[in-house]
PDB file of C-alpha atoms in Angstrom:
ATOM      1  CA  MET A   1     -23.880  17.611   0.940  1.00 50.00           C
ATOM      2  CA  GLN A   2     -20.198  16.670   0.777  1.00 55.00           C
ATOM      3  CA  PRO A   3     -17.939  18.852  -1.404  1.00 64.00           C
ATOM      4  CA  HIS A   4     -17.068  17.447  -4.787  1.00 84.00           C
ATOM      5  CA  LEU A   5     -13.455  16.272  -4.775  1.00 90.00           C
ATOM      6  CA  VAL A   6     -11.281  15.680  -7.829  1.00 94.00           C
ATOM      7  CA  VAL A   7      -8.224  13.437  -7.635  1.00 96.00           C
ATOM      8  CA  GLU A   8      -5.038  13.553  -9.698  1.00 97.00           C
ATOM      9  CA  SER A   9      -2.538  10.717  -9.340  1.00 98.00           C
ATOM     10  CA  ALA A  10       0.660   9.206 -10.682  1.00 98.00           C
ATOM     11  CA  GLY A  11       3.007   6.354  -9.851  1.00 98.00           C
ATOM     12  CA  LEU A  12       6.569   5.318 -10.585  1.00 98.00           C
ATOM     13  CA  THR A  13       8.770   2.310  -9.917  1.00 98.00           C
ATOM     14  CA  HIS A  14      12.531   1.872 -10.307  1.00 98.00           C
ATOM     15  CA  PRO A  15      14.926  -1.018  -9.557  1.00 97.00           C
ATOM     16  CA  GLY A  16      17.189   1.288  -7.540  1.00 98.00           C
ATOM     17  CA  MET A  17      20.950   1.625  -7.804  1.00 98.00           C
ATOM     18  CA  VAL A  18      22.011  -1.799  -6.516  1.00 97.00           C
ATOM     19  CA  ARG A  19      19.597  -4.491  -7.665  1.00 94.00           C
ATOM     20  CA  ASP A  20      19.369  -5.827 -11.217  1.00 92.00           C
ATOM     21  CA  THR A  21      15.673  -6.724 -11.050  1.00 94.00           C
ATOM     22  CA  ASN A  22      12.594  -4.903  -9.850  1.00 96.00           C
ATOM     23  CA  GLU A  23      10.253  -6.948  -7.665  1.00 96.00           C
ATOM     24  CA  ASP A  24       7.911  -4.020  -6.940  1.00 98.00           C
ATOM     25  CA  SER A  25       4.602  -3.491  -8.734  1.00 98.00           C
ATOM     26  CA  PHE A  26       1.884  -0.857  -8.620  1.00 98.00           C
ATOM     27  CA  ALA A  27      -1.432   0.036 -10.222  1.00 98.00           C
ATOM     28  CA  ILE A  28      -3.667   3.093 -10.397  1.00 97.00           C
ATOM     29  CA  LEU A  29      -7.362   2.821 -11.264  1.00 95.00           C
ATOM     30  CA  GLU A  30      -8.254   6.472 -10.851  1.00 93.00           C
ATOM     31  CA  SER A  31     -11.826   6.070 -12.099  1.00 89.00           C
ATOM     32  CA  ARG A  32     -12.444   3.593  -9.275  1.00 90.00           C
ATOM     33  CA  GLY A  33     -10.397   5.464  -6.720  1.00 92.00           C
ATOM     34  CA  LEU A  34      -8.121   2.430  -6.313  1.00 95.00           C
ATOM     35  CA  PHE A  35      -4.368   2.727  -5.708  1.00 98.00           C
ATOM     36  CA  LEU A  36      -2.084  -0.285  -5.136  1.00 98.00           C
ATOM     37  CA  VAL A  37       1.600  -0.935  -4.302  1.00 98.00           C
ATOM     38  CA  ALA A  38       3.281  -4.314  -3.750  1.00 98.00           C
ATOM     39  CA  ASP A  39       6.871  -5.188  -2.819  1.00 97.00           C
ATOM     40  CA  GLY A  40       7.736  -8.789  -3.717  1.00 97.00           C
ATOM     41  CA  MET A  41      10.189 -11.159  -2.105  1.00 93.00           C
ATOM     42  CA  GLY A  42      11.628 -14.527  -3.116  1.00 85.00           C
ATOM     43  CA  GLY A  43      14.456 -15.892  -5.238  1.00 69.00           C
ATOM     44  CA  ARG A  44      14.670 -16.396  -9.017  1.00 68.00           C
ATOM     45  CA  ALA A  45      12.337 -13.484  -9.779  1.00 71.00           C
ATOM     46  CA  ALA A  46       9.589 -15.088  -7.655  1.00 92.00           C
ATOM     47  CA  GLY A  47       9.141 -11.802  -5.812  1.00 95.00           C
ATOM     48  CA  GLU A  48       8.299 -10.103  -9.082  1.00 96.00           C
ATOM     49  CA  VAL A  49       5.744 -12.846  -9.785  1.00 96.00           C
ATOM     50  CA  ALA A  50       4.166 -12.479  -6.329  1.00 97.00           C
ATOM     51  CA  SER A  51       3.857  -8.689  -6.441  1.00 98.00           C
ATOM     52  CA  ARG A  52       2.384  -8.741  -9.935  1.00 98.00           C
ATOM     53  CA  MET A  53      -0.074 -11.499  -8.964  1.00 97.00           C
ATOM     54  CA  ALA A  54      -1.223  -9.429  -5.998  1.00 98.00           C
ATOM     55  CA  ILE A  55      -1.730  -6.272  -8.054  1.00 98.00           C
ATOM     56  CA  ASP A  56      -3.507  -8.073 -10.904  1.00 97.00           C
ATOM     57  CA  THR A  57      -5.743 -10.105  -8.595  1.00 96.00           C
ATOM     58  CA  VAL A  58      -7.007  -7.144  -6.597  1.00 96.00           C
ATOM     59  CA  ARG A  59      -7.487  -5.034  -9.714  1.00 95.00           C
ATOM     60  CA  ASP A  60      -9.397  -7.805 -11.516  1.00 92.00           C
ATOM     61  CA  PHE A  61     -11.425  -8.568  -8.403  1.00 90.00           C
ATOM     62  CA  PHE A  62     -12.898  -5.091  -8.497  1.00 85.00           C
ATOM     63  CA  ASP A  63     -13.955  -5.683 -12.097  1.00 79.00           C
ATOM     64  CA  ASP A  64     -15.779  -8.958 -11.331  1.00 73.00           C
ATOM     65  CA  PRO A  65     -15.851  -9.912  -7.638  1.00 55.00           C
ATOM     66  CA  ASP A  66     -18.639 -12.511  -7.970  1.00 58.00           C
ATOM     67  CA  SER A  67     -16.672 -14.741 -10.338  1.00 49.00           C
ATOM     68  CA  THR A  68     -13.626 -14.981  -8.085  1.00 48.00           C
ATOM     69  CA  TRP A  69     -15.130 -15.836  -4.682  1.00 48.00           C
ATOM     70  CA  PRO A  70     -14.319 -17.838  -2.525  1.00 43.00           C
ATOM     71  CA  VAL A  71     -10.731 -16.830  -1.922  1.00 41.00           C
ATOM     72  CA  ALA A  72      -9.129 -19.897  -0.368  1.00 39.00           C
ATOM     73  CA  VAL A  73      -9.821 -22.912   1.782  1.00 34.00           C
ATOM     74  CA  GLY A  74     -10.617 -21.804   5.309  1.00 35.00           C
ATOM     75  CA  VAL A  75     -10.919 -18.116   4.437  1.00 38.00           C
ATOM     76  CA  GLY A  76     -14.414 -16.677   4.453  1.00 40.00           C
ATOM     77  CA  PRO A  77     -15.830 -13.261   3.616  1.00 41.00           C
ATOM     78  CA  PRO A  78     -14.119 -10.585   5.682  1.00 42.00           C
ATOM     79  CA  THR A  79     -15.717  -8.947   8.690  1.00 41.00           C
ATOM     80  CA  VAL A  80     -14.971  -5.239   8.924  1.00 43.00           C
ATOM     81  CA  ARG A  81     -16.060  -2.974  11.775  1.00 43.00           C
ATOM     82  CA  SER A  82     -16.119   0.779  11.522  1.00 45.00           C
ATOM     83  CA  SER A  83     -18.186   3.748  12.632  1.00 45.00           C
ATOM     84  CA  GLU A  84     -18.415   4.697   8.935  1.00 43.00           C
ATOM     85  CA  ALA A  85     -20.841   1.825   8.305  1.00 40.00           C
ATOM     86  CA  ARG A  86     -22.339   3.163   5.106  1.00 51.00           C
ATOM     87  CA  TYR A  87     -18.970   3.679   3.487  1.00 46.00           C
ATOM     88  CA  VAL A  88     -17.567   0.368   4.712  1.00 41.00           C
ATOM     89  CA  ASP A  89     -20.540  -1.495   3.280  1.00 43.00           C
ATOM     90  CA  GLN A  90     -19.732   0.001  -0.108  1.00 63.00           C
ATOM     91  CA  GLY A  91     -16.042  -0.690  -0.479  1.00 81.00           C
ATOM     92  CA  LEU A  92     -13.805  -1.881   2.309  1.00 88.00           C
ATOM     93  CA  PRO A  93     -14.998  -5.509   2.557  1.00 88.00           C
ATOM     94  CA  LEU A  94     -14.470  -5.838  -1.193  1.00 88.00           C
ATOM     95  CA  LEU A  95     -10.917  -4.533  -0.859  1.00 92.00           C
ATOM     96  CA  VAL A  96     -10.128  -6.934   1.980  1.00 93.00           C
ATOM     97  CA  ALA A  97     -11.650  -9.825   0.040  1.00 92.00           C
ATOM     98  CA  GLY A  98      -9.531  -9.031  -3.006  1.00 93.00           C
ATOM     99  CA  ILE A  99      -6.368  -8.991  -0.912  1.00 96.00           C
ATOM    100  CA  GLN A 100      -7.307 -12.301   0.715  1.00 95.00           C
ATOM    101  CA  LEU A 101      -7.921 -13.762  -2.719  1.00 94.00           C
ATOM    102  CA  ALA A 102      -4.470 -12.611  -3.834  1.00 97.00           C
ATOM    103  CA  ASN A 103      -2.944 -14.234  -0.763  1.00 97.00           C
ATOM    104  CA  GLY A 104      -4.587 -17.559  -1.572  1.00 96.00           C
ATOM    105  CA  ARG A 105      -3.470 -17.482  -5.200  1.00 96.00           C
ATOM    106  CA  ILE A 106       0.146 -16.639  -4.378  1.00 97.00           C
ATOM    107  CA  TYR A 107       0.257 -19.298  -1.666  1.00 96.00           C
ATOM    108  CA  ALA A 108      -1.132 -21.938  -4.046  1.00 95.00           C
ATOM    109  CA  ALA A 109       1.272 -20.946  -6.838  1.00 95.00           C
ATOM    110  CA  ALA A 110       4.247 -21.221  -4.478  1.00 93.00           C
ATOM    111  CA  ARG A 111       3.190 -24.715  -3.406  1.00 92.00           C
ATOM    112  CA  ARG A 112       2.835 -25.857  -7.022  1.00 93.00           C
ATOM    113  CA  ASP A 113       6.230 -24.625  -8.207  1.00 91.00           C
ATOM    114  CA  ARG A 114       9.341 -25.546  -6.224  1.00 88.00           C
ATOM    115  CA  GLU A 115      11.294 -22.610  -7.672  1.00 87.00           C
ATOM    116  CA  LYS A 116       8.702 -20.234  -6.241  1.00 90.00           C
ATOM    117  CA  ARG A 117       8.637 -21.699  -2.728  1.00 89.00           C
ATOM    118  CA  GLY A 118       8.749 -18.938  -0.146  1.00 89.00           C
ATOM    119  CA  MET A 119       7.661 -16.179  -2.501  1.00 96.00           C
ATOM    120  CA  GLY A 120       5.444 -13.469  -1.126  1.00 96.00           C
ATOM    121  CA  THR A 121       4.776  -9.767  -1.208  1.00 97.00           C
ATOM    122  CA  THR A 122       3.911  -6.863   1.007  1.00 97.00           C
ATOM    123  CA  PHE A 123       0.857  -4.917  -0.079  1.00 98.00           C
ATOM    124  CA  VAL A 124      -0.735  -1.554   0.573  1.00 98.00           C
ATOM    125  CA  ALA A 125      -3.937  -0.315  -1.031  1.00 98.00           C
ATOM    126  CA  ALA A 126      -6.152   2.743  -0.859  1.00 97.00           C
ATOM    127  CA  LEU A 127      -9.771   2.882  -1.988  1.00 94.00           C
ATOM    128  CA  ALA A 128     -11.221   6.392  -2.198  1.00 92.00           C
ATOM    129  CA  ARG A 129     -14.944   6.946  -2.496  1.00 84.00           C
ATOM    130  CA  ASP A 130     -17.039   9.986  -1.693  1.00 77.00           C
ATOM    131  CA  SER A 131     -15.095  11.931   0.940  1.00 86.00           C
ATOM    132  CA  HIS A 132     -13.362   8.965   2.601  1.00 89.00           C
ATOM    133  CA  VAL A 133     -10.444   6.677   1.864  1.00 93.00           C
ATOM    134  CA  ALA A 134      -9.975   3.122   3.097  1.00 93.00           C
ATOM    135  CA  ILE A 135      -6.428   1.886   3.657  1.00 96.00           C
ATOM    136  CA  ALA A 136      -5.623  -1.832   3.735  1.00 97.00           C
ATOM    137  CA  HIS A 137      -2.148  -3.277   4.129  1.00 97.00           C
ATOM    138  CA  VAL A 138      -0.029  -6.324   4.858  1.00 98.00           C
ATOM    139  CA  GLY A 139       3.701  -6.046   5.593  1.00 96.00           C
ATOM    140  CA  ASP A 140       5.858  -2.932   5.629  1.00 95.00           C
ATOM    141  CA  SER A 141       4.779  -1.058   2.526  1.00 97.00           C
ATOM    142  CA  ARG A 142       3.328   2.194   3.781  1.00 97.00           C
ATOM    143  CA  ALA A 143       0.631   4.824   3.325  1.00 98.00           C
ATOM    144  CA  TYR A 144       1.219   8.453   4.304  1.00 98.00           C
ATOM    145  CA  ARG A 145      -1.078  11.468   4.219  1.00 98.00           C
ATOM    146  CA  LEU A 146       0.113  15.052   3.870  1.00 98.00           C
ATOM    147  CA  ARG A 147      -2.426  17.500   5.256  1.00 98.00           C
ATOM    148  CA  ASP A 148      -1.764  21.121   6.198  1.00 96.00           C
ATOM    149  CA  ARG A 149       1.988  20.542   5.728  1.00 95.00           C
ATOM    150  CA  ARG A 150       1.950  17.689   8.251  1.00 97.00           C
ATOM    151  CA  LEU A 151       2.957  14.189   7.123  1.00 98.00           C
ATOM    152  CA  GLU A 152       1.160  11.376   8.944  1.00 98.00           C
ATOM    153  CA  LEU A 153       1.903   7.657   8.685  1.00 97.00           C
ATOM    154  CA  LEU A 154      -1.416   5.844   8.180  1.00 97.00           C
ATOM    155  CA  THR A 155      -0.108   2.280   8.383  1.00 96.00           C
ATOM    156  CA  ARG A 156       1.709   0.174  10.979  1.00 92.00           C
ATOM    157  CA  ASP A 157       4.659  -1.871   9.742  1.00 92.00           C
ATOM    158  CA  HIS A 158       4.208  -5.613  10.203  1.00 89.00           C
ATOM    159  CA  SER A 159       7.887  -6.070  10.963  1.00 73.00           C
ATOM    160  CA  LEU A 160      10.053  -7.635  13.631  1.00 65.00           C
ATOM    161  CA  VAL A 161      11.525  -4.304  14.678  1.00 65.00           C
ATOM    162  CA  ASN A 162       8.077  -2.742  15.051  1.00 67.00           C
ATOM    163  CA  GLU A 163       6.883  -5.712  17.088  1.00 64.00           C
ATOM    164  CA  CYS A 164       9.906  -5.392  19.382  1.00 60.00           C
ATOM    165  CA  ILE A 165       9.116  -1.704  19.894  1.00 62.00           C
ATOM    166  CA  ARG A 166       5.455  -2.492  20.585  1.00 66.00           C
ATOM    167  CA  LEU A 167       6.398  -5.085  23.226  1.00 59.00           C
ATOM    168  CA  GLY A 168       8.868  -2.728  24.866  1.00 61.00           C
ATOM    169  CA  HIS A 169      11.959  -4.737  23.955  1.00 55.00           C
ATOM    170  CA  LEU A 170      13.367  -1.936  21.804  1.00 63.00           C
ATOM    171  CA  LEU A 171      13.264   1.854  21.937  1.00 59.00           C
ATOM    172  CA  PRO A 172      12.131   3.682  18.774  1.00 68.00           C
ATOM    173  CA  GLU A 173      15.477   5.478  18.539  1.00 56.00           C
ATOM    174  CA  GLN A 174      17.223   2.081  18.447  1.00 55.00           C
ATOM    175  CA  ALA A 175      15.299   0.896  15.391  1.00 63.00           C
ATOM    176  CA  SER A 176      17.825   2.123  12.807  1.00 64.00           C
ATOM    177  CA  SER A 177      20.585   0.001  14.340  1.00 61.00           C
ATOM    178  CA  PHE A 178      18.466  -3.107  14.901  1.00 62.00           C
ATOM    179  CA  PRO A 179      20.185  -5.934  12.949  1.00 62.00           C
ATOM    180  CA  LEU A 180      16.920  -7.535  11.747  1.00 60.00           C
ATOM    181  CA  GLN A 181      15.041  -4.355  10.897  1.00 62.00           C
ATOM    182  CA  HIS A 182      14.040  -5.597   7.428  1.00 71.00           C
ATOM    183  CA  VAL A 183      12.414  -8.818   8.664  1.00 77.00           C
ATOM    184  CA  ILE A 184       8.652  -8.665   8.147  1.00 85.00           C
ATOM    185  CA  THR A 185       6.138 -10.609  10.213  1.00 90.00           C
ATOM    186  CA  ARG A 186       3.262 -10.634   7.737  1.00 93.00           C
ATOM    187  CA  ALA A 187       3.073 -10.909   3.932  1.00 96.00           C
ATOM    188  CA  LEU A 188       0.801 -12.138   1.165  1.00 97.00           C
ATOM    189  CA  GLY A 189       1.461 -15.701   0.026  1.00 96.00           C
ATOM    190  CA  THR A 190       3.532 -17.014   2.920  1.00 93.00           C
ATOM    191  CA  ASP A 191       0.580 -18.604   4.758  1.00 94.00           C
ATOM    192  CA  GLU A 192      -2.769 -19.994   3.693  1.00 94.00           C
ATOM    193  CA  ALA A 193      -4.633 -17.192   5.468  1.00 94.00           C
ATOM    194  CA  VAL A 194      -3.623 -13.597   6.135  1.00 95.00           C
ATOM    195  CA  GLU A 195      -4.855 -10.825   8.401  1.00 94.00           C
ATOM    196  CA  VAL A 196      -5.354  -7.553   6.572  1.00 96.00           C
ATOM    197  CA  GLU A 197      -5.064  -4.395   8.657  1.00 95.00           C
ATOM    198  CA  THR A 198      -7.465  -1.605   7.724  1.00 95.00           C
ATOM    199  CA  ARG A 199      -8.488   1.912   8.587  1.00 93.00           C
ATOM    200  CA  ILE A 200     -10.762   4.626   7.214  1.00 92.00           C
ATOM    201  CA  ASP A 201      -9.993   8.335   7.040  1.00 92.00           C
ATOM    202  CA  SER A 202     -11.700  11.400   5.675  1.00 91.00           C
ATOM    203  CA  ILE A 203     -10.476  13.159   2.540  1.00 93.00           C
ATOM    204  CA  GLU A 204     -10.176  16.938   2.432  1.00 95.00           C
ATOM    205  CA  SER A 205      -9.316  19.232  -0.412  1.00 96.00           C
ATOM    206  CA  GLY A 206      -5.535  19.583  -0.569  1.00 97.00           C
ATOM    207  CA  ASP A 207      -4.814  16.167   0.934  1.00 98.00           C
ATOM    208  CA  VAL A 208      -1.975  14.173  -0.598  1.00 98.00           C
ATOM    209  CA  LEU A 209      -1.837  10.397  -0.221  1.00 98.00           C
ATOM    210  CA  LEU A 210       1.436   8.527  -0.712  1.00 98.00           C
ATOM    211  CA  LEU A 211       1.685   4.747  -1.022  1.00 99.00           C
ATOM    212  CA  CYS A 212       5.218   3.363  -1.176  1.00 98.00           C
ATOM    213  CA  SER A 213       7.496   0.379  -0.775  1.00 98.00           C
ATOM    214  CA  ASP A 214      10.215   0.393   1.878  1.00 95.00           C
ATOM    215  CA  GLY A 215      12.722   1.238  -0.842  1.00 97.00           C
ATOM    216  CA  LEU A 216      11.412   4.774  -0.376  1.00 98.00           C
ATOM    217  CA  SER A 217      10.323   4.936   3.267  1.00 96.00           C
ATOM    218  CA  GLY A 218      13.456   3.188   4.488  1.00 91.00           C
ATOM    219  CA  VAL A 219      15.809   5.442   2.536  1.00 95.00           C
ATOM    220  CA  VAL A 220      14.196   8.897   2.439  1.00 97.00           C
ATOM    221  CA  SER A 221      13.367  10.634   5.717  1.00 96.00           C
ATOM    222  CA  ALA A 222       9.816  11.644   6.564  1.00 96.00           C
ATOM    223  CA  GLN A 223      10.945  15.267   6.553  1.00 97.00           C
ATOM    224  CA  ASP A 224      12.276  14.966   2.999  1.00 98.00           C
ATOM    225  CA  ILE A 225       9.141  13.139   1.850  1.00 98.00           C
ATOM    226  CA  ALA A 226       6.960  15.931   3.225  1.00 98.00           C
ATOM    227  CA  SER A 227       9.113  18.631   1.641  1.00 98.00           C
ATOM    228  CA  ILE A 228       9.003  16.970  -1.779  1.00 98.00           C
ATOM    229  CA  LEU A 229       5.231  16.521  -1.650  1.00 98.00           C
ATOM    230  CA  GLU A 230       4.814  20.173  -0.683  1.00 98.00           C
ATOM    231  CA  GLU A 231       7.217  21.489  -3.313  1.00 98.00           C
ATOM    232  CA  HIS A 232       5.763  19.421  -6.180  1.00 98.00           C
ATOM    233  CA  PRO A 233       1.967  19.732  -6.386  1.00 97.00           C
ATOM    234  CA  ASP A 234       1.864  17.764  -9.645  1.00 98.00           C
ATOM    235  CA  PRO A 235       1.729  14.052  -8.639  1.00 98.00           C
ATOM    236  CA  ARG A 236       3.920  13.068 -11.605  1.00 98.00           C
ATOM    237  CA  ASN A 237       6.657  15.454 -10.561  1.00 98.00           C
ATOM    238  CA  ALA A 238       6.318  14.429  -6.922  1.00 98.00           C
ATOM    239  CA  ALA A 239       6.606  10.713  -7.723  1.00 98.00           C
ATOM    240  CA  SER A 240       9.606  11.308  -9.966  1.00 98.00           C
ATOM    241  CA  ARG A 241      11.343  13.428  -7.354  1.00 98.00           C
ATOM    242  CA  LEU A 242      10.697  10.933  -4.547  1.00 98.00           C
ATOM    243  CA  VAL A 243      12.201   8.075  -6.558  1.00 98.00           C
ATOM    244  CA  ALA A 244      15.147  10.259  -7.556  1.00 98.00           C
ATOM    245  CA  ARG A 245      15.809  11.171  -3.925  1.00 98.00           C
ATOM    246  CA  ALA A 246      15.822   7.492  -2.910  1.00 98.00           C
ATOM    247  CA  ASN A 247      18.367   6.774  -5.628  1.00 98.00           C
ATOM    248  CA  GLU A 248      20.428   9.816  -4.648  1.00 98.00           C
ATOM    249  CA  ASN A 249      20.550   8.312  -1.160  1.00 98.00           C
ATOM    250  CA  GLY A 250      22.086   5.118  -2.535  1.00 98.00           C
ATOM    251  CA  GLY A 251      19.016   3.342  -3.925  1.00 98.00           C
ATOM    252  CA  PRO A 252      19.748   0.097  -2.029  1.00 96.00           C
ATOM    253  CA  ASP A 253      16.361  -1.419  -2.880  1.00 96.00           C
ATOM    254  CA  ASN A 254      13.637  -1.271  -5.492  1.00 97.00           C
ATOM    255  CA  VAL A 255      11.645   1.917  -4.980  1.00 98.00           C
ATOM    256  CA  THR A 256       7.993   2.470  -5.834  1.00 98.00           C
ATOM    257  CA  CYS A 257       5.479   5.160  -5.015  1.00 98.00           C
ATOM    258  CA  VAL A 258       1.962   6.253  -5.907  1.00 98.00           C
ATOM    259  CA  VAL A 259       0.958   9.847  -5.220  1.00 98.00           C
ATOM    260  CA  ALA A 260      -2.674  11.043  -5.212  1.00 98.00           C
ATOM    261  CA  ARG A 261      -3.763  14.636  -4.566  1.00 98.00           C
ATOM    262  CA  TRP A 262      -7.344  15.826  -4.017  1.00 97.00           C
ATOM    263  CA  ARG A 263      -8.738  19.263  -4.759  1.00 94.00           C
ATOM    264  CA  SER A 264     -12.189  20.803  -4.752  1.00 91.00           C
ATOM    265  CA  GLY A 265     -14.006  20.607  -8.056  1.00 83.00           C
ATOM    266  CA  PRO A 266     -17.169  22.128  -9.518  1.00 73.00           C
ATOM    267  CA  GLY A 267     -20.457  20.401  -8.942  1.00 54.00           C
ATOM    268  CA  GLY A 268     -22.342  18.788  -6.117  1.00 43.00           C
ATOM    269  CA  ALA A 269     -21.688  15.487  -4.432  1.00 39.00           C
ATOM    270  CA  ALA A 270     -18.315  13.827  -4.474  1.00 37.00           C
ATOM    271  CA  ARG A 271     -17.475  11.368  -7.216  1.00 35.00           C
ATOM    272  CA  ARG A 272     -18.318   7.740  -6.517  1.00 32.00           C
TER     273      ARG A 272
END
């Protein structure tokens, strides 16, 4: 029998110190184990529209998935492969389907409204059930896990700089000086179909999960992120301190984070 795990979570978003508007969005559905962060892009507040559409669509999809399928022309139910077959059958395909649905809705909205042409959003989501968590993402919003004082990046940026590193055209230590480091190669709403990258990990008591936009990960070092998560066990305090540190470092972009921490609880099987 798996240990019973209890989760505590909190999120915070801030426009930063430079921008007048906030195009980031987030949502926490703790009872469902669902955590979402989106970082919008596009002129005339279209990025704000795209990120909010993504968050609302995925959240609503979990409330009533049957009424919202199919997602878009040419996009069928997702195929997900994993050794954790039982868990995947329960949740991950639904998460991928919700993200694909959001992509189709944002894409259609952008085509209908000329002022919203080109809008899109990055997206990162975590779905925790039993003693596992599924991570799904598009773009460069990230998921980190702090375990035993070690911070691990659970996502792979869909960005031009990361692609150049992968192909051997750029060394990792050259990334910070790469002139197009903020160019992303994948986002929700920019194409009719989107590939959602996924992974599944175990959850242990004491684990901390961080979802964030690049307004945090691109401004605050991994070492500082780990230190803040260690020093502030309360997710509310941790989220507040992470956003504050990004702003202390100049706050050049909107900054958003969701922090979830698991601990052992009384009882038998883990919460579903």
